[in-house]
Amino acid sequence: MVSNLLQGKKGLVCGVANKRSIAWSIAQACSDAGAELAFTYQGDKIKGKVEPLIKDLPGESPLYPLDVTDEDGVKGVFSQLKEDFGSLDFLIHSIAFAKRDDLEGEYLNTSRDGYLLAQEISSYSLTLLAREAAPLMQNGGSIVTLSYLGGERAVTGYNVMGVAKAALEASVRYLAVDMGKQSVRVNAISAGPINTLAARGIGGFSKILDVVAEKAPMGRNVEIEEVGNTGLFLASPLSSGITGEVLHVDCGYHCIGL
Ligand code: NAD
């Protein structure tokens, strides 16, 4: 049914670290729907994980090194993308980082450096990538980022990352306003907890999985494919009327009280 949903569309996927990455799940769904994809990777170690994954996708998928703290490097990625793709229809931003020290103990003790680093990588990078993507999205487009409930509520162990996600979600709304003029939509998926590389940095992560499975209306944790399919939905014309939205894909956990 969705096999041609993204036929002829070109997307850039940022944030695949390995086969368990949420970005990879979204990429698979978009590729199955016919999209042509380019990817970024952070560092040579991750390149070695991403290359074997993307070689099984149909066609040639360009792969670029990207560290979002290097603004000139980011510009370089988009000028290369312009040469390779000419234009862009969607961008998947699935990037976050905080120092382990700042994900333990009390938020009160967050260091200045740790705070700024988490904001730069996990929040500001969306604005940076959106700005660079905008000239390539002359026919409109869709930008999708990944958030978590810890941006709305104080989740034990999420600390500085929760504050970064709050800024990320606010950025989604402001970018939606600015980019709506050129028919570019900007949305976030607030995913339930999923066992990935980034999640392993969060103190007590397995306890979070247990609590959600027990209390979520659907009585289970979300499957990564469900987040991937939502990424496809938001990247595709099926969501053409949706922008500035934070869509919870968490088996309903966000809606419960006590
Ligand atoms: P992941 O570790 O697979 O992905 C995180 C990605 O961020 C990696 O590819 C990493 O290379 C990239 N990254 C970190 N610093 C970077 C930098 N300076 N420059 C470029 N890339 C950088 O983990 P994931 O869980 O798939 O995380 C993807 C997104 O989903 C993150 O924004 C995360 O906060 C969000 N999220 C995850 C969960 C979960 O439970 N796993 C839940 C909700 C939201």
PDB file of C-alpha atoms and ligand atoms in Angstrom:
ATOM      1  CA  MET A   1       0.000   0.000   0.000  1.00  0.00           C
ATOM      2  CA  VAL A   2       2.811   2.414   0.867  1.00  0.00           C
ATOM      3  CA  SER A   3       5.210   1.088  -1.745  1.00  0.00           C
ATOM      4  CA  ASN A   4       5.142   4.224  -3.943  1.00  0.00           C
ATOM      5  CA  LEU A   5       4.513   6.841  -1.272  1.00  0.00           C
ATOM      6  CA  LEU A   6       7.968   8.415  -1.619  1.00  0.00           C
ATOM      7  CA  GLN A   7       8.679   7.448  -5.228  1.00  0.00           C
ATOM      8  CA  GLY A   8      10.861  10.128  -6.822  1.00  0.00           C
ATOM      9  CA  LYS A   9      11.540  11.792  -3.448  1.00  0.00           C
ATOM     10  CA  LYS A  10      15.001  12.418  -2.063  1.00  0.00           C
ATOM     11  CA  GLY A  11      15.844  12.375   1.636  1.00  0.00           C
ATOM     12  CA  LEU A  12      18.863  12.985   3.848  1.00  0.00           C
ATOM     13  CA  VAL A  13      19.036  10.793   6.949  1.00  0.00           C
ATOM     14  CA  CYS A  14      21.286  12.050   9.774  1.00  0.00           C
ATOM     15  CA  GLY A  15      21.922   9.926  12.848  1.00  0.00           C
ATOM     16  CA  VAL A  16      22.362   6.296  11.831  1.00  0.00           C
ATOM     17  CA  ALA A  17      24.974   4.794  14.182  1.00  0.00           C
ATOM     18  CA  ASN A  18      24.094   1.127  13.661  1.00  0.00           C
ATOM     19  CA  LYS A  19      21.216  -1.198  12.773  1.00  0.00           C
ATOM     20  CA  ARG A  20      19.463  -0.396  16.078  1.00  0.00           C
ATOM     21  CA  SER A  21      19.320   3.358  15.420  1.00  0.00           C
ATOM     22  CA  ILE A  22      15.909   4.968  15.121  1.00  0.00           C
ATOM     23  CA  ALA A  23      17.242   6.796  12.045  1.00  0.00           C
ATOM     24  CA  TRP A  24      17.894   3.424  10.384  1.00  0.00           C
ATOM     25  CA  SER A  25      14.348   2.295  11.063  1.00  0.00           C
ATOM     26  CA  ILE A  26      12.993   5.475   9.462  1.00  0.00           C
ATOM     27  CA  ALA A  27      15.423   5.060   6.549  1.00  0.00           C
ATOM     28  CA  GLN A  28      14.241   1.502   5.907  1.00  0.00           C
ATOM     29  CA  ALA A  29      10.577   2.566   5.902  1.00  0.00           C
ATOM     30  CA  CYS A  30      11.312   5.483   3.544  1.00  0.00           C
ATOM     31  CA  SER A  31      13.429   3.325   1.244  1.00  0.00           C
ATOM     32  CA  ASP A  32      10.693   0.667   1.105  1.00  0.00           C
ATOM     33  CA  ALA A  33       8.334   3.476   0.077  1.00  0.00           C
ATOM     34  CA  GLY A  34      10.571   4.310  -2.890  1.00  0.00           C
ATOM     35  CA  ALA A  35      12.694   7.198  -1.557  1.00  0.00           C
ATOM     36  CA  GLU A  36      16.245   7.810  -2.720  1.00  0.00           C
ATOM     37  CA  LEU A  37      18.359   8.373   0.383  1.00  0.00           C
ATOM     38  CA  ALA A  38      21.644  10.004   1.383  1.00  0.00           C
ATOM     39  CA  PHE A  39      23.159   9.422   4.809  1.00  0.00           C
ATOM     40  CA  THR A  40      25.589  11.029   7.224  1.00  0.00           C
ATOM     41  CA  TYR A  41      27.798   9.372   9.800  1.00  0.00           C
ATOM     42  CA  GLN A  42      29.774  10.687  12.751  1.00  0.00           C
ATOM     43  CA  GLY A  43      33.359   9.414  12.774  1.00  0.00           C
ATOM     44  CA  ASP A  44      35.128   6.482  11.107  1.00  0.00           C
ATOM     45  CA  LYS A  45      33.973   3.898  13.662  1.00  0.00           C
ATOM     46  CA  ILE A  46      30.343   4.601  12.795  1.00  0.00           C
ATOM     47  CA  LYS A  47      31.151   4.761   9.071  1.00  0.00           C
ATOM     48  CA  GLY A  48      32.164   1.111   9.348  1.00  0.00           C
ATOM     49  CA  LYS A  49      28.691   0.262  10.715  1.00  0.00           C
ATOM     50  CA  VAL A  50      26.694   2.391   8.287  1.00  0.00           C
ATOM     51  CA  GLU A  51      28.392   1.380   5.022  1.00  0.00           C
ATOM     52  CA  PRO A  52      27.315  -2.287   5.146  1.00  0.00           C
ATOM     53  CA  LEU A  53      23.740  -1.268   6.032  1.00  0.00           C
ATOM     54  CA  ILE A  54      23.222   1.136   3.160  1.00  0.00           C
ATOM     55  CA  LYS A  55      24.844  -1.016   0.501  1.00  0.00           C
ATOM     56  CA  ASP A  56      21.766  -3.262   0.560  1.00  0.00           C
ATOM     57  CA  LEU A  57      19.426  -0.378  -0.253  1.00  0.00           C
ATOM     58  CA  PRO A  58      18.339   0.031  -3.874  1.00  0.00           C
ATOM     59  CA  GLY A  59      20.507   2.441  -5.904  1.00  0.00           C
ATOM     60  CA  GLU A  60      23.544   4.373  -4.756  1.00  0.00           C
ATOM     61  CA  SER A  61      23.173   6.159  -1.408  1.00  0.00           C
ATOM     62  CA  PRO A  62      25.669   8.997  -0.920  1.00  0.00           C
ATOM     63  CA  LEU A  63      27.335   8.943   2.504  1.00  0.00           C
ATOM     64  CA  TYR A  64      28.905  12.020   4.098  1.00  0.00           C
ATOM     65  CA  PRO A  65      30.835  12.570   7.333  1.00  0.00           C
ATOM     66  CA  LEU A  66      28.981  14.932   9.692  1.00  0.00           C
ATOM     67  CA  ASP A  67      29.784  16.352  13.095  1.00  0.00           C
ATOM     68  CA  VAL A  68      27.132  18.950  13.878  1.00  0.00           C
ATOM     69  CA  THR A  69      29.537  20.914  16.102  1.00  0.00           C
ATOM     70  CA  ASP A  70      31.573  21.742  12.956  1.00  0.00           C
ATOM     71  CA  GLU A  71      29.525  24.384  11.149  1.00  0.00           C
ATOM     72  CA  ASP A  72      31.808  24.532   8.094  1.00  0.00           C
ATOM     73  CA  GLY A  73      31.615  20.744   7.849  1.00  0.00           C
ATOM     74  CA  VAL A  74      27.806  20.956   7.889  1.00  0.00           C
ATOM     75  CA  LYS A  75      27.866  23.491   5.038  1.00  0.00           C
ATOM     76  CA  GLY A  76      30.215  21.143   3.141  1.00  0.00           C
ATOM     77  CA  VAL A  77      27.737  18.260   3.478  1.00  0.00           C
ATOM     78  CA  PHE A  78      24.913  20.312   1.986  1.00  0.00           C
ATOM     79  CA  SER A  79      27.003  21.632  -0.915  1.00  0.00           C
ATOM     80  CA  GLN A  80      28.017  18.050  -1.709  1.00  0.00           C
ATOM     81  CA  LEU A  81      24.375  16.982  -1.386  1.00  0.00           C
ATOM     82  CA  LYS A  82      23.393  19.714  -3.857  1.00  0.00           C
ATOM     83  CA  GLU A  83      25.857  18.271  -6.370  1.00  0.00           C
ATOM     84  CA  ASP A  84      24.707  14.688  -5.785  1.00  0.00           C
ATOM     85  CA  PHE A  85      20.937  15.160  -5.427  1.00  0.00           C
ATOM     86  CA  GLY A  86      20.228  18.660  -6.807  1.00  0.00           C
ATOM     87  CA  SER A  87      17.236  19.040  -4.476  1.00  0.00           C
ATOM     88  CA  LEU A  88      15.900  17.590  -1.228  1.00  0.00           C
ATOM     89  CA  ASP A  89      12.379  16.548  -0.225  1.00  0.00           C
ATOM     90  CA  PHE A  90      12.912  15.485   3.367  1.00  0.00           C
ATOM     91  CA  LEU A  91      15.453  15.564   6.173  1.00  0.00           C
ATOM     92  CA  ILE A  92      15.568  13.173   9.126  1.00  0.00           C
ATOM     93  CA  HIS A  93      17.369  14.645  12.162  1.00  0.00           C
ATOM     94  CA  SER A  94      17.975  11.859  14.675  1.00  0.00           C
ATOM     95  CA  ILE A  95      20.936  13.227  16.624  1.00  0.00           C
ATOM     96  CA  ALA A  96      21.510  13.758  20.334  1.00  0.00           C
ATOM     97  CA  PHE A  97      24.351  13.700  22.814  1.00  0.00           C
ATOM     98  CA  ALA A  98      25.030  14.583  26.440  1.00  0.00           C
ATOM     99  CA  LYS A  99      27.975  13.782  28.675  1.00  0.00           C
ATOM    100  CA  ARG A 100      27.397  10.714  30.790  1.00  0.00           C
ATOM    101  CA  ASP A 101      28.211  12.709  33.961  1.00  0.00           C
ATOM    102  CA  ASP A 102      25.274  14.982  33.190  1.00  0.00           C
ATOM    103  CA  LEU A 103      22.882  12.035  32.849  1.00  0.00           C
ATOM    104  CA  GLU A 104      23.582  10.815  36.363  1.00  0.00           C
ATOM    105  CA  GLY A 105      22.611  12.257  39.730  1.00  0.00           C
ATOM    106  CA  GLU A 106      20.786  15.546  39.976  1.00  0.00           C
ATOM    107  CA  TYR A 107      20.070  18.003  37.161  1.00  0.00           C
ATOM    108  CA  LEU A 108      21.021  20.683  39.689  1.00  0.00           C
ATOM    109  CA  ASN A 109      24.674  19.748  39.238  1.00  0.00           C
ATOM    110  CA  THR A 110      24.765  20.096  35.438  1.00  0.00           C
ATOM    111  CA  SER A 111      28.010  21.731  34.343  1.00  0.00           C
ATOM    112  CA  ARG A 112      27.989  24.784  32.081  1.00  0.00           C
ATOM    113  CA  ASP A 113      29.991  22.893  29.453  1.00  0.00           C
ATOM    114  CA  GLY A 114      27.709  19.880  29.657  1.00  0.00           C
ATOM    115  CA  TYR A 115      24.598  22.035  29.336  1.00  0.00           C
ATOM    116  CA  LEU A 116      25.925  23.902  26.304  1.00  0.00           C
ATOM    117  CA  LEU A 117      27.178  20.726  24.611  1.00  0.00           C
ATOM    118  CA  ALA A 118      23.826  18.940  25.008  1.00  0.00           C
ATOM    119  CA  GLN A 119      22.017  21.990  23.613  1.00  0.00           C
ATOM    120  CA  GLU A 120      24.417  22.374  20.700  1.00  0.00           C
ATOM    121  CA  ILE A 121      24.321  18.757  19.542  1.00  0.00           C
ATOM    122  CA  SER A 122      20.783  17.792  20.474  1.00  0.00           C
ATOM    123  CA  SER A 123      18.855  20.998  19.800  1.00  0.00           C
ATOM    124  CA  TYR A 124      20.749  23.705  17.891  1.00  0.00           C
ATOM    125  CA  SER A 125      21.794  21.165  15.260  1.00  0.00           C
ATOM    126  CA  LEU A 126      18.182  20.923  14.038  1.00  0.00           C
ATOM    127  CA  THR A 127      18.113  24.657  13.335  1.00  0.00           C
ATOM    128  CA  LEU A 128      21.513  24.491  11.654  1.00  0.00           C
ATOM    129  CA  LEU A 129      20.577  21.565   9.412  1.00  0.00           C
ATOM    130  CA  ALA A 130      17.160  23.067   8.604  1.00  0.00           C
ATOM    131  CA  ARG A 131      18.807  26.337   7.522  1.00  0.00           C
ATOM    132  CA  GLU A 132      21.231  24.502   5.245  1.00  0.00           C
ATOM    133  CA  ALA A 133      18.483  22.245   3.864  1.00  0.00           C
ATOM    134  CA  ALA A 134      16.098  25.132   3.083  1.00  0.00           C
ATOM    135  CA  PRO A 135      17.719  26.219  -0.238  1.00  0.00           C
ATOM    136  CA  LEU A 136      17.464  22.623  -1.483  1.00  0.00           C
ATOM    137  CA  MET A 137      13.761  22.404  -0.608  1.00  0.00           C
ATOM    138  CA  GLN A 138      12.455  24.788  -3.276  1.00  0.00           C
ATOM    139  CA  ASN A 139       9.481  22.511  -3.973  1.00  0.00           C
ATOM    140  CA  GLY A 140       8.531  22.233  -0.308  1.00  0.00           C
ATOM    141  CA  GLY A 141       9.596  19.452   1.999  1.00  0.00           C
ATOM    142  CA  SER A 142       9.448  17.792   5.371  1.00  0.00           C
ATOM    143  CA  ILE A 143      11.845  17.859   8.319  1.00  0.00           C
ATOM    144  CA  VAL A 144      11.466  15.280  11.074  1.00  0.00           C
ATOM    145  CA  THR A 145      13.323  15.212  14.376  1.00  0.00           C
ATOM    146  CA  LEU A 146      13.256  12.862  17.369  1.00  0.00           C
ATOM    147  CA  SER A 147      12.256  13.907  20.870  1.00  0.00           C
ATOM    148  CA  TYR A 148      11.330  12.247  24.149  1.00  0.00           C
ATOM    149  CA  LEU A 149       8.842  12.777  26.983  1.00  0.00           C
ATOM    150  CA  GLY A 150      11.739  13.976  29.164  1.00  0.00           C
ATOM    151  CA  GLY A 151      11.415  17.293  27.309  1.00  0.00           C
ATOM    152  CA  GLU A 152       7.931  17.795  28.785  1.00  0.00           C
ATOM    153  CA  ARG A 153       8.270  16.125  32.179  1.00  0.00           C
ATOM    154  CA  ALA A 154      11.126  15.557  34.634  1.00  0.00           C
ATOM    155  CA  VAL A 155      12.202  11.969  33.939  1.00  0.00           C
ATOM    156  CA  THR A 156      14.779  10.612  36.374  1.00  0.00           C
ATOM    157  CA  GLY A 157      18.192  10.306  34.700  1.00  0.00           C
ATOM    158  CA  TYR A 158      17.227  12.302  31.593  1.00  0.00           C
ATOM    159  CA  ASN A 159      18.302  15.602  33.150  1.00  0.00           C
ATOM    160  CA  VAL A 160      20.169  17.909  30.764  1.00  0.00           C
ATOM    161  CA  MET A 161      18.881  15.958  27.769  1.00  0.00           C
ATOM    162  CA  GLY A 162      15.305  16.747  28.838  1.00  0.00           C
ATOM    163  CA  VAL A 163      16.130  20.446  28.802  1.00  0.00           C
ATOM    164  CA  ALA A 164      17.690  20.050  25.342  1.00  0.00           C
ATOM    165  CA  LYS A 165      14.558  18.214  24.096  1.00  0.00           C
ATOM    166  CA  ALA A 166      12.349  21.041  25.419  1.00  0.00           C
ATOM    167  CA  ALA A 167      14.437  23.473  23.327  1.00  0.00           C
ATOM    168  CA  LEU A 168      14.280  21.083  20.371  1.00  0.00           C
ATOM    169  CA  GLU A 169      10.476  20.920  20.536  1.00  0.00           C
ATOM    170  CA  ALA A 170      10.255  24.730  20.742  1.00  0.00           C
ATOM    171  CA  SER A 171      12.595  24.910  17.738  1.00  0.00           C
ATOM    172  CA  VAL A 172      10.198  22.650  15.811  1.00  0.00           C
ATOM    173  CA  ARG A 173       7.432  25.209  16.327  1.00  0.00           C
ATOM    174  CA  TYR A 174       9.541  28.240  15.379  1.00  0.00           C
ATOM    175  CA  LEU A 175      11.036  26.485  12.342  1.00  0.00           C
ATOM    176  CA  ALA A 176       7.531  25.405  11.279  1.00  0.00           C
ATOM    177  CA  VAL A 177       6.501  29.088  11.230  1.00  0.00           C
ATOM    178  CA  ASP A 178       9.582  30.249   9.315  1.00  0.00           C
ATOM    179  CA  MET A 179       9.632  27.408   6.812  1.00  0.00           C
ATOM    180  CA  GLY A 180       5.875  27.088   6.256  1.00  0.00           C
ATOM    181  CA  LYS A 181       6.167  29.969   3.762  1.00  0.00           C
ATOM    182  CA  GLN A 182       8.127  27.691   1.439  1.00  0.00           C
ATOM    183  CA  SER A 183       5.857  24.709   2.165  1.00  0.00           C
ATOM    184  CA  VAL A 184       8.439  22.983   4.332  1.00  0.00           C
ATOM    185  CA  ARG A 185       6.853  21.189   7.286  1.00  0.00           C
ATOM    186  CA  VAL A 186       8.743  20.602  10.538  1.00  0.00           C
ATOM    187  CA  ASN A 187       7.632  18.001  13.062  1.00  0.00           C
ATOM    188  CA  ALA A 188       8.977  15.873  15.904  1.00  0.00           C
ATOM    189  CA  ILE A 189       8.294  12.309  16.902  1.00  0.00           C
ATOM    190  CA  SER A 190       8.316  11.898  20.670  1.00  0.00           C
ATOM    191  CA  ALA A 191       9.288   8.238  20.784  1.00  0.00           C
ATOM    192  CA  GLY A 192       8.847   5.904  23.706  1.00  0.00           C
ATOM    193  CA  PRO A 193      12.025   4.333  25.112  1.00  0.00           C
ATOM    194  CA  ILE A 194      13.905   2.019  22.725  1.00  0.00           C
ATOM    195  CA  ASN A 195      17.114   0.155  23.469  1.00  0.00           C
ATOM    196  CA  THR A 196      19.674   1.962  21.269  1.00  0.00           C
ATOM    197  CA  LEU A 197      23.268   3.116  21.663  1.00  0.00           C
ATOM    198  CA  ALA A 198      22.193   6.588  22.834  1.00  0.00           C
ATOM    199  CA  ALA A 199      19.629   5.139  25.264  1.00  0.00           C
ATOM    200  CA  ARG A 200      22.310   3.080  26.985  1.00  0.00           C
ATOM    201  CA  GLY A 201      23.886   6.335  28.207  1.00  0.00           C
ATOM    202  CA  ILE A 202      20.793   7.124  30.267  1.00  0.00           C
ATOM    203  CA  GLY A 203      20.976   5.998  33.883  1.00  0.00           C
ATOM    204  CA  GLY A 204      18.241   3.486  34.842  1.00  0.00           C
ATOM    205  CA  PHE A 205      17.120   3.027  31.225  1.00  0.00           C
ATOM    206  CA  SER A 206      15.973  -0.566  31.737  1.00  0.00           C
ATOM    207  CA  LYS A 207      13.778   0.608  34.612  1.00  0.00           C
ATOM    208  CA  ILE A 208      12.177   3.165  32.296  1.00  0.00           C
ATOM    209  CA  LEU A 209      11.359   0.326  29.845  1.00  0.00           C
ATOM    210  CA  ASP A 210       9.775  -1.702  32.665  1.00  0.00           C
ATOM    211  CA  VAL A 211       7.648   1.183  33.944  1.00  0.00           C
ATOM    212  CA  VAL A 212       6.357   2.028  30.468  1.00  0.00           C
ATOM    213  CA  ALA A 213       5.506  -1.611  29.728  1.00  0.00           C
ATOM    214  CA  GLU A 214       3.567  -1.767  32.969  1.00  0.00           C
ATOM    215  CA  LYS A 215       1.736   1.550  32.779  1.00  0.00           C
ATOM    216  CA  ALA A 216       1.290   2.455  29.097  1.00  0.00           C
ATOM    217  CA  PRO A 217      -2.315   2.135  27.879  1.00  0.00           C
ATOM    218  CA  MET A 218      -1.169  -0.441  25.316  1.00  0.00           C
ATOM    219  CA  GLY A 219       0.671  -2.422  28.008  1.00  0.00           C
ATOM    220  CA  ARG A 220       3.961  -2.604  26.138  1.00  0.00           C
ATOM    221  CA  ASN A 221       6.885  -0.599  24.824  1.00  0.00           C
ATOM    222  CA  VAL A 222       6.870   0.827  21.329  1.00  0.00           C
ATOM    223  CA  GLU A 223       8.564  -1.159  18.546  1.00  0.00           C
ATOM    224  CA  ILE A 224      11.273   0.660  16.612  1.00  0.00           C
ATOM    225  CA  GLU A 225       9.451  -0.130  13.339  1.00  0.00           C
ATOM    226  CA  GLU A 226       6.444   1.820  14.648  1.00  0.00           C
ATOM    227  CA  VAL A 227       8.665   4.878  15.017  1.00  0.00           C
ATOM    228  CA  GLY A 228      10.138   4.183  11.559  1.00  0.00           C
ATOM    229  CA  ASN A 229       6.663   4.076  10.021  1.00  0.00           C
ATOM    230  CA  THR A 230       5.734   7.348  11.714  1.00  0.00           C
ATOM    231  CA  GLY A 231       8.890   8.877  10.248  1.00  0.00           C
ATOM    232  CA  LEU A 232       7.711   7.728   6.824  1.00  0.00           C
ATOM    233  CA  PHE A 233       4.246   9.199   7.477  1.00  0.00           C
ATOM    234  CA  LEU A 234       5.690  12.584   8.473  1.00  0.00           C
ATOM    235  CA  ALA A 235       8.109  12.607   5.516  1.00  0.00           C
ATOM    236  CA  SER A 236       5.334  11.747   3.069  1.00  0.00           C
ATOM    237  CA  PRO A 237       2.386  13.669   1.560  1.00  0.00           C
ATOM    238  CA  LEU A 238       0.053  11.669   3.853  1.00  0.00           C
ATOM    239  CA  SER A 239       0.895  14.228   6.558  1.00  0.00           C
ATOM    240  CA  SER A 240       0.653  17.248   4.228  1.00  0.00           C
ATOM    241  CA  GLY A 241      -1.493  19.250   6.688  1.00  0.00           C
ATOM    242  CA  ILE A 242       0.713  18.680   9.732  1.00  0.00           C
ATOM    243  CA  THR A 243       3.483  21.006  10.892  1.00  0.00           C
ATOM    244  CA  GLY A 244       4.838  22.286  14.207  1.00  0.00           C
ATOM    245  CA  GLU A 245       3.623  19.055  15.793  1.00  0.00           C
ATOM    246  CA  VAL A 246       5.184  16.774  18.400  1.00  0.00           C
ATOM    247  CA  LEU A 247       3.655  13.372  17.741  1.00  0.00           C
ATOM    248  CA  HIS A 248       3.910  10.850  20.570  1.00  0.00           C
ATOM    249  CA  VAL A 249       4.706   7.319  19.426  1.00  0.00           C
ATOM    250  CA  ASP A 250       4.904   5.655  22.806  1.00  0.00           C
ATOM    251  CA  CYS A 251       1.957   3.260  23.135  1.00  0.00           C
ATOM    252  CA  GLY A 252       0.092   6.084  24.882  1.00  0.00           C
ATOM    253  CA  TYR A 253       2.384   6.416  27.896  1.00  0.00           C
ATOM    254  CA  HIS A 254       2.410  10.243  27.644  1.00  0.00           C
ATOM    255  CA  CYS A 255      -1.339  10.512  28.249  1.00  0.00           C
ATOM    256  CA  ILE A 256      -1.622   8.765  31.587  1.00  0.00           C
ATOM    257  CA  GLY A 257      -1.831  10.367  35.029  1.00  0.00           C
ATOM    258  CA  LEU A 258      -0.817   8.359  38.068  1.00  0.00           C
TER     259      LEU A 258
HETATM  260  P1  NAD B   1      21.664   6.297  18.292  1.00  0.00           P
HETATM  261  O1  NAD B   1      22.837   6.291  19.224  1.00  0.00           O
HETATM  262  O2  NAD B   1      21.516   5.183  17.370  1.00  0.00           O
HETATM  263  O3  NAD B   1      21.624   7.673  17.462  1.00  0.00           O
HETATM  264  C1  NAD B   1      22.161   8.889  17.960  1.00  0.00           C
HETATM  265  C2  NAD B   1      22.936   9.496  16.807  1.00  0.00           C
HETATM  266  O4  NAD B   1      23.413  10.808  17.155  1.00  0.00           O
HETATM  267  C3  NAD B   1      24.176   8.668  16.440  1.00  0.00           C
HETATM  268  O5  NAD B   1      24.127   8.298  15.076  1.00  0.00           O
HETATM  269  C4  NAD B   1      25.328   9.618  16.691  1.00  0.00           C
HETATM  270  O6  NAD B   1      26.414   9.437  15.800  1.00  0.00           O
HETATM  271  C5  NAD B   1      24.636  10.947  16.461  1.00  0.00           C
HETATM  272  N1  NAD B   1      25.419  12.070  16.991  1.00  0.00           N
HETATM  273  C6  NAD B   1      25.771  12.290  18.290  1.00  0.00           C
HETATM  274  N2  NAD B   1      26.572  13.390  18.356  1.00  0.00           N
HETATM  275  C7  NAD B   1      26.710  13.849  17.070  1.00  0.00           C
HETATM  276  C8  NAD B   1      27.423  14.930  16.474  1.00  0.00           C
HETATM  277  N3  NAD B   1      28.182  15.769  17.204  1.00  0.00           N
HETATM  278  N4  NAD B   1      27.344  15.103  15.127  1.00  0.00           N
HETATM  279  C9  NAD B   1      26.605  14.262  14.360  1.00  0.00           C
HETATM  280  N5  NAD B   1      25.916  13.208  14.868  1.00  0.00           N
HETATM  281  C10 NAD B   1      25.971  13.006  16.207  1.00  0.00           C
HETATM  282  O7  NAD B   1      20.387   6.404  19.262  1.00  0.00           O
HETATM  283  P2  NAD B   1      18.846   6.673  18.954  1.00  0.00           P
HETATM  284  O8  NAD B   1      18.145   6.255  20.172  1.00  0.00           O
HETATM  285  O9  NAD B   1      18.461   6.125  17.642  1.00  0.00           O
HETATM  286  O10 NAD B   1      18.784   8.270  18.940  1.00  0.00           O
HETATM  287  C11 NAD B   1      18.258   9.007  17.854  1.00  0.00           C
HETATM  288  C12 NAD B   1      17.383  10.128  18.357  1.00  0.00           C
HETATM  289  O11 NAD B   1      16.210   9.579  18.958  1.00  0.00           O
HETATM  290  C13 NAD B   1      18.031  11.006  19.425  1.00  0.00           C
HETATM  291  O12 NAD B   1      17.637  12.359  19.214  1.00  0.00           O
HETATM  292  C14 NAD B   1      17.393  10.485  20.693  1.00  0.00           C
HETATM  293  O13 NAD B   1      17.400  11.429  21.741  1.00  0.00           O
HETATM  294  C15 NAD B   1      16.006  10.217  20.187  1.00  0.00           C
HETATM  295  N6  NAD B   1      15.165   9.365  21.038  1.00  0.00           N
HETATM  296  C16 NAD B   1      15.603   8.148  21.438  1.00  0.00           C
HETATM  297  C17 NAD B   1      14.792   7.383  22.266  1.00  0.00           C
HETATM  298  C18 NAD B   1      15.265   6.031  22.749  1.00  0.00           C
HETATM  299  O14 NAD B   1      14.718   5.542  23.740  1.00  0.00           O
HETATM  300  N7  NAD B   1      16.243   5.404  22.106  1.00  0.00           N
HETATM  301  C19 NAD B   1      13.533   7.840  22.653  1.00  0.00           C
HETATM  302  C20 NAD B   1      13.104   9.082  22.199  1.00  0.00           C
HETATM  303  C21 NAD B   1      13.929   9.845  21.400  1.00  0.00           C
END
